[in-house]
Amino acid sequence: MRVLLLGGTAEARALADRLVAAGVDVTTSLAGRVTDPRLPSGAVRIGGFGGIDGLRAALAEYDAVVDATHPFATTMSANAASACSAAGRPLLRLERPGWATRAGPLWHWADTHQQAAELAARLGRRPVLTIGRQQLAAYLPALHDVSVLARVVELPSIGVPPGWTVITDRGPYALPGELALLREHRADVVVSKDSGGQYTWPKMQAAAQLGLPVVVVRRPARPAGVATVHDVEPVLAWIAELHTGTGKI
């Protein structure tokens, strides 16, 4: 049983650990956008496939695909759905639940990053952006002249205004550190994607404790017709069912 795991998330690393321990032949694919990624157990490939056609060709080497990419990695998920359909390979989506059911009274939802930037500009003058480096450009027009603190894993390739501060850090985070960060910056609004999970949830707790408004970018729509589970155990059962028909690896 050869499994291609589209990774880059904590859930993907946890799944790779379990599959390797069970003796499953798994290869994790990472997009290569981070210079020093956290590597999972098992074989790893880094870099894109060259679109749908490239991924479809690569699937000749695998029996099944698990898409455990970030909830906002829409292009990869769409390509996986199309390529697996064309190649006749089973596909399962592993995605952490979002935060919608945990929303606080000071949360403001946005459908796009541009909308989130405009909301943040109306809500405060010292925003903290925790939306990743690839989307920072969408915030420049609305927040160009305010004191922004942007936290990213790696420095952005774009230039930022002189009033912005960019720091590099990588979760998981803890509440005391998040409180200290917001207090030190004198933050008056926090901007986040609806990433879900526990790794970055403490910033939401910190914002609530300090009474700060939070702007949350909604998750994009996922490809239709792809079965989705929210933790590792159902994935293991799915792979076992494909491999042995017993539900046990």
PDB file of C-alpha atoms in Angstrom:
ATOM      1  CA  MET A   1       0.000   0.000   0.000  1.00  0.00           C
ATOM      2  CA  ARG A   2       1.666   3.205  -1.197  1.00  0.00           C
ATOM      3  CA  VAL A   3       0.198   6.389   0.231  1.00  0.00           C
ATOM      4  CA  LEU A   4       0.878   9.932  -0.945  1.00  0.00           C
ATOM      5  CA  LEU A   5       0.332  12.356   1.922  1.00  0.00           C
ATOM      6  CA  LEU A   6      -0.030  15.998   0.950  1.00  0.00           C
ATOM      7  CA  GLY A   7       1.342  17.587   4.087  1.00  0.00           C
ATOM      8  CA  GLY A   8       2.650  20.702   5.746  1.00  0.00           C
ATOM      9  CA  THR A   9       0.421  20.616   8.833  1.00  0.00           C
ATOM     10  CA  ALA A  10       0.678  19.191  12.344  1.00  0.00           C
ATOM     11  CA  GLU A  11      -2.063  16.721  11.453  1.00  0.00           C
ATOM     12  CA  ALA A  12      -0.057  15.482   8.474  1.00  0.00           C
ATOM     13  CA  ARG A  13       3.028  14.935  10.628  1.00  0.00           C
ATOM     14  CA  ALA A  14       0.996  13.044  13.226  1.00  0.00           C
ATOM     15  CA  LEU A  15      -0.493  10.860  10.488  1.00  0.00           C
ATOM     16  CA  ALA A  16       2.927  10.180   8.954  1.00  0.00           C
ATOM     17  CA  ASP A  17       4.220   9.090  12.366  1.00  0.00           C
ATOM     18  CA  ARG A  18       1.368   6.604  12.759  1.00  0.00           C
ATOM     19  CA  LEU A  19       1.665   5.235   9.219  1.00  0.00           C
ATOM     20  CA  VAL A  20       5.422   4.734   9.462  1.00  0.00           C
ATOM     21  CA  ALA A  21       4.985   3.000  12.816  1.00  0.00           C
ATOM     22  CA  ALA A  22       2.429   0.685  11.198  1.00  0.00           C
ATOM     23  CA  GLY A  23       4.778  -0.161   8.345  1.00  0.00           C
ATOM     24  CA  VAL A  24       2.832   1.675   5.643  1.00  0.00           C
ATOM     25  CA  ASP A  25       4.819   2.987   2.667  1.00  0.00           C
ATOM     26  CA  VAL A  26       4.027   6.708   2.928  1.00  0.00           C
ATOM     27  CA  THR A  27       5.580   9.679   1.165  1.00  0.00           C
ATOM     28  CA  THR A  28       4.807  13.181   2.416  1.00  0.00           C
ATOM     29  CA  SER A  29       4.785  15.939  -0.176  1.00  0.00           C
ATOM     30  CA  LEU A  30       5.664  19.457   0.997  1.00  0.00           C
ATOM     31  CA  ALA A  31       5.141  22.518  -1.159  1.00  0.00           C
ATOM     32  CA  GLY A  32       8.588  23.929  -0.404  1.00  0.00           C
ATOM     33  CA  ARG A  33       7.408  27.400   0.570  1.00  0.00           C
ATOM     34  CA  VAL A  34       9.229  27.249   3.913  1.00  0.00           C
ATOM     35  CA  THR A  35      13.018  27.094   3.829  1.00  0.00           C
ATOM     36  CA  ASP A  36      13.355  24.954   6.950  1.00  0.00           C
ATOM     37  CA  PRO A  37      10.135  22.936   7.295  1.00  0.00           C
ATOM     38  CA  ARG A  38       9.380  20.520  10.080  1.00  0.00           C
ATOM     39  CA  LEU A  39       9.994  17.180   8.422  1.00  0.00           C
ATOM     40  CA  PRO A  40       7.660  14.252   9.086  1.00  0.00           C
ATOM     41  CA  SER A  41       8.527  10.600   9.499  1.00  0.00           C
ATOM     42  CA  GLY A  42       9.012   8.560   6.371  1.00  0.00           C
ATOM     43  CA  ALA A  43       9.917   9.586   2.850  1.00  0.00           C
ATOM     44  CA  VAL A  44       9.585  13.253   1.909  1.00  0.00           C
ATOM     45  CA  ARG A  45       9.393  15.049  -1.420  1.00  0.00           C
ATOM     46  CA  ILE A  46       9.640  18.833  -1.601  1.00  0.00           C
ATOM     47  CA  GLY A  47       8.293  21.003  -4.393  1.00  0.00           C
ATOM     48  CA  GLY A  48       5.255  21.215  -6.634  1.00  0.00           C
ATOM     49  CA  PHE A  49       4.055  18.593  -9.101  1.00  0.00           C
ATOM     50  CA  GLY A  50       3.533  20.937 -12.027  1.00  0.00           C
ATOM     51  CA  GLY A  51      -0.217  21.302 -11.784  1.00  0.00           C
ATOM     52  CA  ILE A  52      -2.964  18.747 -12.248  1.00  0.00           C
ATOM     53  CA  ASP A  53      -1.283  16.889 -15.089  1.00  0.00           C
ATOM     54  CA  GLY A  54       1.975  16.541 -13.180  1.00  0.00           C
ATOM     55  CA  LEU A  55       0.206  15.274 -10.093  1.00  0.00           C
ATOM     56  CA  ARG A  56      -1.859  12.838 -12.148  1.00  0.00           C
ATOM     57  CA  ALA A  57       1.353  11.423 -13.650  1.00  0.00           C
ATOM     58  CA  ALA A  58       2.932  11.128 -10.196  1.00  0.00           C
ATOM     59  CA  LEU A  59      -0.052   9.154  -8.924  1.00  0.00           C
ATOM     60  CA  ALA A  60       1.084   6.154 -10.982  1.00  0.00           C
ATOM     61  CA  GLU A  61       3.441   5.493  -8.046  1.00  0.00           C
ATOM     62  CA  TYR A  62       0.726   5.533  -5.356  1.00  0.00           C
ATOM     63  CA  ASP A  63      -2.401   3.629  -4.396  1.00  0.00           C
ATOM     64  CA  ALA A  64      -4.169   6.334  -2.377  1.00  0.00           C
ATOM     65  CA  VAL A  65      -3.882  10.017  -1.493  1.00  0.00           C
ATOM     66  CA  VAL A  66      -4.525  11.855   1.768  1.00  0.00           C
ATOM     67  CA  ASP A  67      -4.836  15.627   1.466  1.00  0.00           C
ATOM     68  CA  ALA A  68      -3.735  17.029   4.820  1.00  0.00           C
ATOM     69  CA  THR A  69      -2.668  20.451   3.556  1.00  0.00           C
ATOM     70  CA  HIS A  70      -3.544  23.700   5.335  1.00  0.00           C
ATOM     71  CA  PRO A  71      -7.229  24.689   5.230  1.00  0.00           C
ATOM     72  CA  PHE A  72      -6.261  27.677   3.056  1.00  0.00           C
ATOM     73  CA  ALA A  73      -4.167  25.686   0.551  1.00  0.00           C
ATOM     74  CA  THR A  74      -6.994  25.729  -1.972  1.00  0.00           C
ATOM     75  CA  THR A  75      -4.972  25.235  -5.159  1.00  0.00           C
ATOM     76  CA  MET A  76      -3.319  22.038  -3.950  1.00  0.00           C
ATOM     77  CA  SER A  77      -6.602  20.603  -2.713  1.00  0.00           C
ATOM     78  CA  ALA A  78      -8.346  21.398  -5.990  1.00  0.00           C
ATOM     79  CA  ASN A  79      -5.503  19.849  -7.976  1.00  0.00           C
ATOM     80  CA  ALA A  80      -5.581  16.750  -5.797  1.00  0.00           C
ATOM     81  CA  ALA A  81      -9.325  16.303  -6.335  1.00  0.00           C
ATOM     82  CA  SER A  82      -9.001  16.670 -10.113  1.00  0.00           C
ATOM     83  CA  ALA A  83      -5.896  14.499 -10.432  1.00  0.00           C
ATOM     84  CA  CYS A  84      -7.249  11.685  -8.253  1.00  0.00           C
ATOM     85  CA  SER A  85     -10.529  11.676 -10.176  1.00  0.00           C
ATOM     86  CA  ALA A  86      -8.682  11.477 -13.481  1.00  0.00           C
ATOM     87  CA  ALA A  87      -6.252   8.798 -12.276  1.00  0.00           C
ATOM     88  CA  GLY A  88      -8.833   6.726 -10.425  1.00  0.00           C
ATOM     89  CA  ARG A  89      -7.093   7.058  -7.069  1.00  0.00           C
ATOM     90  CA  PRO A  90      -9.029   7.223  -3.786  1.00  0.00           C
ATOM     91  CA  LEU A  91      -8.694  10.556  -1.976  1.00  0.00           C
ATOM     92  CA  LEU A  92      -9.477  11.523   1.618  1.00  0.00           C
ATOM     93  CA  ARG A  93      -9.222  15.002   3.126  1.00  0.00           C
ATOM     94  CA  LEU A  94      -7.812  15.370   6.667  1.00  0.00           C
ATOM     95  CA  GLU A  95      -8.688  18.828   7.949  1.00  0.00           C
ATOM     96  CA  ARG A  96      -8.726  20.208  11.467  1.00  0.00           C
ATOM     97  CA  PRO A  97     -12.083  21.725  12.514  1.00  0.00           C
ATOM     98  CA  GLY A  98     -12.414  25.481  12.200  1.00  0.00           C
ATOM     99  CA  TRP A  99     -13.081  27.899  15.030  1.00  0.00           C
ATOM    100  CA  ALA A 100     -16.604  28.976  14.085  1.00  0.00           C
ATOM    101  CA  THR A 101     -18.191  27.171  17.040  1.00  0.00           C
ATOM    102  CA  ARG A 102     -15.728  28.881  19.412  1.00  0.00           C
ATOM    103  CA  ALA A 103     -16.242  32.413  18.110  1.00  0.00           C
ATOM    104  CA  GLY A 104     -16.193  35.182  20.681  1.00  0.00           C
ATOM    105  CA  PRO A 105     -18.508  38.214  20.918  1.00  0.00           C
ATOM    106  CA  LEU A 106     -15.790  40.518  19.525  1.00  0.00           C
ATOM    107  CA  TRP A 107     -15.089  38.458  16.412  1.00  0.00           C
ATOM    108  CA  HIS A 108     -15.624  40.013  12.984  1.00  0.00           C
ATOM    109  CA  TRP A 109     -15.714  37.637  10.006  1.00  0.00           C
ATOM    110  CA  ALA A 110     -14.251  38.489   6.605  1.00  0.00           C
ATOM    111  CA  ASP A 111     -14.581  36.608   3.326  1.00  0.00           C
ATOM    112  CA  THR A 112     -11.278  37.874   1.885  1.00  0.00           C
ATOM    113  CA  HIS A 113      -7.984  39.272   3.107  1.00  0.00           C
ATOM    114  CA  GLN A 114      -8.799  42.624   1.538  1.00  0.00           C
ATOM    115  CA  GLN A 115     -12.042  42.738   3.504  1.00  0.00           C
ATOM    116  CA  ALA A 116     -10.159  41.741   6.651  1.00  0.00           C
ATOM    117  CA  ALA A 117      -7.685  44.588   6.123  1.00  0.00           C
ATOM    118  CA  GLU A 118     -10.491  47.117   5.730  1.00  0.00           C
ATOM    119  CA  LEU A 119     -12.196  45.830   8.877  1.00  0.00           C
ATOM    120  CA  ALA A 120      -8.943  46.025  10.842  1.00  0.00           C
ATOM    121  CA  ALA A 121      -8.401  49.604   9.677  1.00  0.00           C
ATOM    122  CA  ARG A 122     -11.801  50.576  11.032  1.00  0.00           C
ATOM    123  CA  LEU A 123     -11.344  48.744  14.324  1.00  0.00           C
ATOM    124  CA  GLY A 124      -7.878  49.908  15.392  1.00  0.00           C
ATOM    125  CA  ARG A 125      -4.585  51.630  14.713  1.00  0.00           C
ATOM    126  CA  ARG A 126      -2.217  49.006  16.088  1.00  0.00           C
ATOM    127  CA  PRO A 127      -3.221  45.700  14.504  1.00  0.00           C
ATOM    128  CA  VAL A 128      -1.424  42.400  14.905  1.00  0.00           C
ATOM    129  CA  LEU A 129      -1.472  40.339  11.703  1.00  0.00           C
ATOM    130  CA  THR A 130      -1.128  36.564  11.998  1.00  0.00           C
ATOM    131  CA  ILE A 131      -2.200  35.639   8.477  1.00  0.00           C
ATOM    132  CA  GLY A 132       1.093  34.422   6.986  1.00  0.00           C
ATOM    133  CA  ARG A 133       3.588  36.187   4.762  1.00  0.00           C
ATOM    134  CA  GLN A 134       2.003  35.287   1.435  1.00  0.00           C
ATOM    135  CA  GLN A 135      -1.074  37.432   2.069  1.00  0.00           C
ATOM    136  CA  LEU A 136       0.611  40.518   3.514  1.00  0.00           C
ATOM    137  CA  ALA A 137       0.345  42.456   0.248  1.00  0.00           C
ATOM    138  CA  ALA A 138      -3.453  42.464   0.570  1.00  0.00           C
ATOM    139  CA  TYR A 139      -3.122  44.462   3.795  1.00  0.00           C
ATOM    140  CA  LEU A 140      -0.836  47.217   2.511  1.00  0.00           C
ATOM    141  CA  PRO A 141      -3.464  49.558   1.003  1.00  0.00           C
ATOM    142  CA  ALA A 142      -5.723  49.702   4.068  1.00  0.00           C
ATOM    143  CA  LEU A 143      -3.019  49.492   6.760  1.00  0.00           C
ATOM    144  CA  HIS A 144      -0.122  51.311   5.111  1.00  0.00           C
ATOM    145  CA  ASP A 145      -0.091  54.198   7.580  1.00  0.00           C
ATOM    146  CA  VAL A 146      -0.780  52.388  10.870  1.00  0.00           C
ATOM    147  CA  SER A 147       1.509  50.574  13.312  1.00  0.00           C
ATOM    148  CA  VAL A 148       1.275  46.952  12.232  1.00  0.00           C
ATOM    149  CA  LEU A 149       2.935  43.997  13.907  1.00  0.00           C
ATOM    150  CA  ALA A 150       3.072  41.091  11.454  1.00  0.00           C
ATOM    151  CA  ARG A 151       4.110  37.663  12.737  1.00  0.00           C
ATOM    152  CA  VAL A 152       5.285  35.235  10.067  1.00  0.00           C
ATOM    153  CA  VAL A 153       7.286  32.017   9.850  1.00  0.00           C
ATOM    154  CA  GLU A 154       9.707  33.506   7.318  1.00  0.00           C
ATOM    155  CA  LEU A 155      10.369  37.072   6.237  1.00  0.00           C
ATOM    156  CA  PRO A 156       8.160  38.236   3.353  1.00  0.00           C
ATOM    157  CA  SER A 157       9.544  38.904  -0.099  1.00  0.00           C
ATOM    158  CA  ILE A 158       7.658  42.199  -0.369  1.00  0.00           C
ATOM    159  CA  GLY A 159       8.731  45.449   1.215  1.00  0.00           C
ATOM    160  CA  VAL A 160       6.637  46.695   4.124  1.00  0.00           C
ATOM    161  CA  PRO A 161       5.938  50.270   5.239  1.00  0.00           C
ATOM    162  CA  PRO A 162       8.339  51.886   7.738  1.00  0.00           C
ATOM    163  CA  GLY A 163       5.690  51.824  10.456  1.00  0.00           C
ATOM    164  CA  TRP A 164       5.351  48.057  10.270  1.00  0.00           C
ATOM    165  CA  THR A 165       7.241  45.571  12.421  1.00  0.00           C
ATOM    166  CA  VAL A 166       7.746  42.035  11.127  1.00  0.00           C
ATOM    167  CA  ILE A 167       8.769  39.238  13.476  1.00  0.00           C
ATOM    168  CA  THR A 168       9.486  35.608  12.625  1.00  0.00           C
ATOM    169  CA  ASP A 169       8.191  32.867  14.879  1.00  0.00           C
ATOM    170  CA  ARG A 170       6.610  29.456  14.599  1.00  0.00           C
ATOM    171  CA  GLY A 171       3.985  27.808  16.795  1.00  0.00           C
ATOM    172  CA  PRO A 172       2.769  26.134  18.831  1.00  0.00           C
ATOM    173  CA  TYR A 173       2.152  29.135  21.048  1.00  0.00           C
ATOM    174  CA  ALA A 174       1.182  29.482  24.705  1.00  0.00           C
ATOM    175  CA  LEU A 175      -1.169  31.986  26.323  1.00  0.00           C
ATOM    176  CA  PRO A 176       1.443  33.834  28.459  1.00  0.00           C
ATOM    177  CA  GLY A 177       3.584  34.558  25.421  1.00  0.00           C
ATOM    178  CA  GLU A 178       0.604  35.703  23.363  1.00  0.00           C
ATOM    179  CA  LEU A 179      -0.540  38.036  26.123  1.00  0.00           C
ATOM    180  CA  ALA A 180       2.963  39.487  26.345  1.00  0.00           C
ATOM    181  CA  LEU A 181       3.113  39.989  22.569  1.00  0.00           C
ATOM    182  CA  LEU A 182      -0.196  41.859  22.408  1.00  0.00           C
ATOM    183  CA  ARG A 183       0.592  43.981  25.432  1.00  0.00           C
ATOM    184  CA  GLU A 184       4.069  44.894  24.232  1.00  0.00           C
ATOM    185  CA  HIS A 185       2.723  46.042  20.880  1.00  0.00           C
ATOM    186  CA  ARG A 186      -0.233  47.773  22.570  1.00  0.00           C
ATOM    187  CA  ALA A 187      -2.426  45.956  20.084  1.00  0.00           C
ATOM    188  CA  ASP A 188      -5.996  47.115  19.568  1.00  0.00           C
ATOM    189  CA  VAL A 189      -7.094  44.489  17.008  1.00  0.00           C
ATOM    190  CA  VAL A 190      -5.917  41.012  15.991  1.00  0.00           C
ATOM    191  CA  VAL A 191      -6.265  39.579  12.472  1.00  0.00           C
ATOM    192  CA  SER A 192      -6.207  35.825  11.890  1.00  0.00           C
ATOM    193  CA  LYS A 193      -7.261  33.177   9.421  1.00  0.00           C
ATOM    194  CA  ASP A 194      -9.709  30.515  10.584  1.00  0.00           C
ATOM    195  CA  SER A 195      -6.874  28.008  10.740  1.00  0.00           C
ATOM    196  CA  GLY A 196      -8.472  25.914  13.453  1.00  0.00           C
ATOM    197  CA  GLY A 197      -6.730  23.537  15.823  1.00  0.00           C
ATOM    198  CA  GLN A 198      -4.838  24.256  19.023  1.00  0.00           C
ATOM    199  CA  TYR A 199      -1.414  25.439  17.802  1.00  0.00           C
ATOM    200  CA  THR A 200      -2.471  29.059  17.336  1.00  0.00           C
ATOM    201  CA  TRP A 201      -5.617  29.179  19.443  1.00  0.00           C
ATOM    202  CA  PRO A 202      -3.848  30.928  22.395  1.00  0.00           C
ATOM    203  CA  LYS A 203      -3.752  34.211  20.436  1.00  0.00           C
ATOM    204  CA  MET A 204      -7.546  34.108  20.345  1.00  0.00           C
ATOM    205  CA  GLN A 205      -7.632  33.465  24.075  1.00  0.00           C
ATOM    206  CA  ALA A 206      -5.231  36.342  24.653  1.00  0.00           C
ATOM    207  CA  ALA A 207      -7.316  38.715  22.556  1.00  0.00           C
ATOM    208  CA  ALA A 208     -10.449  37.732  24.472  1.00  0.00           C
ATOM    209  CA  GLN A 209      -8.718  38.199  27.817  1.00  0.00           C
ATOM    210  CA  LEU A 210      -7.582  41.684  26.797  1.00  0.00           C
ATOM    211  CA  GLY A 211     -10.961  42.609  25.320  1.00  0.00           C
ATOM    212  CA  LEU A 212      -9.605  43.079  21.792  1.00  0.00           C
ATOM    213  CA  PRO A 213     -11.644  42.727  18.603  1.00  0.00           C
ATOM    214  CA  VAL A 214     -10.551  39.927  16.290  1.00  0.00           C
ATOM    215  CA  VAL A 215     -10.930  39.869  12.521  1.00  0.00           C
ATOM    216  CA  VAL A 216     -11.139  36.293  11.216  1.00  0.00           C
ATOM    217  CA  VAL A 217     -10.815  35.355   7.545  1.00  0.00           C
ATOM    218  CA  ARG A 218     -13.272  32.597   6.683  1.00  0.00           C
ATOM    219  CA  ARG A 219     -12.046  29.364   5.170  1.00  0.00           C
ATOM    220  CA  PRO A 220     -12.377  29.063   1.409  1.00  0.00           C
ATOM    221  CA  ALA A 221     -14.698  26.483  -0.112  1.00  0.00           C
ATOM    222  CA  ARG A 222     -13.285  22.991  -0.543  1.00  0.00           C
ATOM    223  CA  PRO A 223     -13.596  20.819  -3.680  1.00  0.00           C
ATOM    224  CA  ALA A 224     -16.986  19.163  -3.869  1.00  0.00           C
ATOM    225  CA  GLY A 225     -17.330  15.433  -3.457  1.00  0.00           C
ATOM    226  CA  VAL A 226     -14.165  14.819  -1.378  1.00  0.00           C
ATOM    227  CA  ALA A 227     -14.777  12.956   1.878  1.00  0.00           C
ATOM    228  CA  THR A 228     -13.355  14.825   4.876  1.00  0.00           C
ATOM    229  CA  VAL A 229     -12.384  13.691   8.375  1.00  0.00           C
ATOM    230  CA  HIS A 230     -11.047  15.738  11.261  1.00  0.00           C
ATOM    231  CA  ASP A 231      -8.506  13.528  13.010  1.00  0.00           C
ATOM    232  CA  VAL A 232      -5.977  10.812  12.337  1.00  0.00           C
ATOM    233  CA  GLU A 233      -7.906   7.713  13.449  1.00  0.00           C
ATOM    234  CA  PRO A 234     -10.494   7.714  10.621  1.00  0.00           C
ATOM    235  CA  VAL A 235      -7.668   8.098   8.102  1.00  0.00           C
ATOM    236  CA  LEU A 236      -5.919   5.038   9.483  1.00  0.00           C
ATOM    237  CA  ALA A 237      -9.145   3.056   9.260  1.00  0.00           C
ATOM    238  CA  TRP A 238      -9.729   4.263   5.686  1.00  0.00           C
ATOM    239  CA  ILE A 239      -6.243   3.214   4.575  1.00  0.00           C
ATOM    240  CA  ALA A 240      -6.595  -0.139   6.302  1.00  0.00           C
ATOM    241  CA  GLU A 241      -9.940  -0.747   4.600  1.00  0.00           C
ATOM    242  CA  LEU A 242      -8.402   0.017   1.217  1.00  0.00           C
ATOM    243  CA  HIS A 243      -5.428  -2.246   1.928  1.00  0.00           C
ATOM    244  CA  THR A 244      -6.862  -5.222   3.740  1.00  0.00           C
ATOM    245  CA  GLY A 245     -10.631  -4.731   3.791  1.00  0.00           C
ATOM    246  CA  THR A 246     -10.606  -5.217   7.548  1.00  0.00           C
ATOM    247  CA  GLY A 247     -10.305  -1.662   8.880  1.00  0.00           C
ATOM    248  CA  LYS A 248      -7.028  -2.649  10.578  1.00  0.00           C
ATOM    249  CA  ILE A 249      -3.565  -1.912   9.269  1.00  0.00           C
TER     250      ILE A 249
END
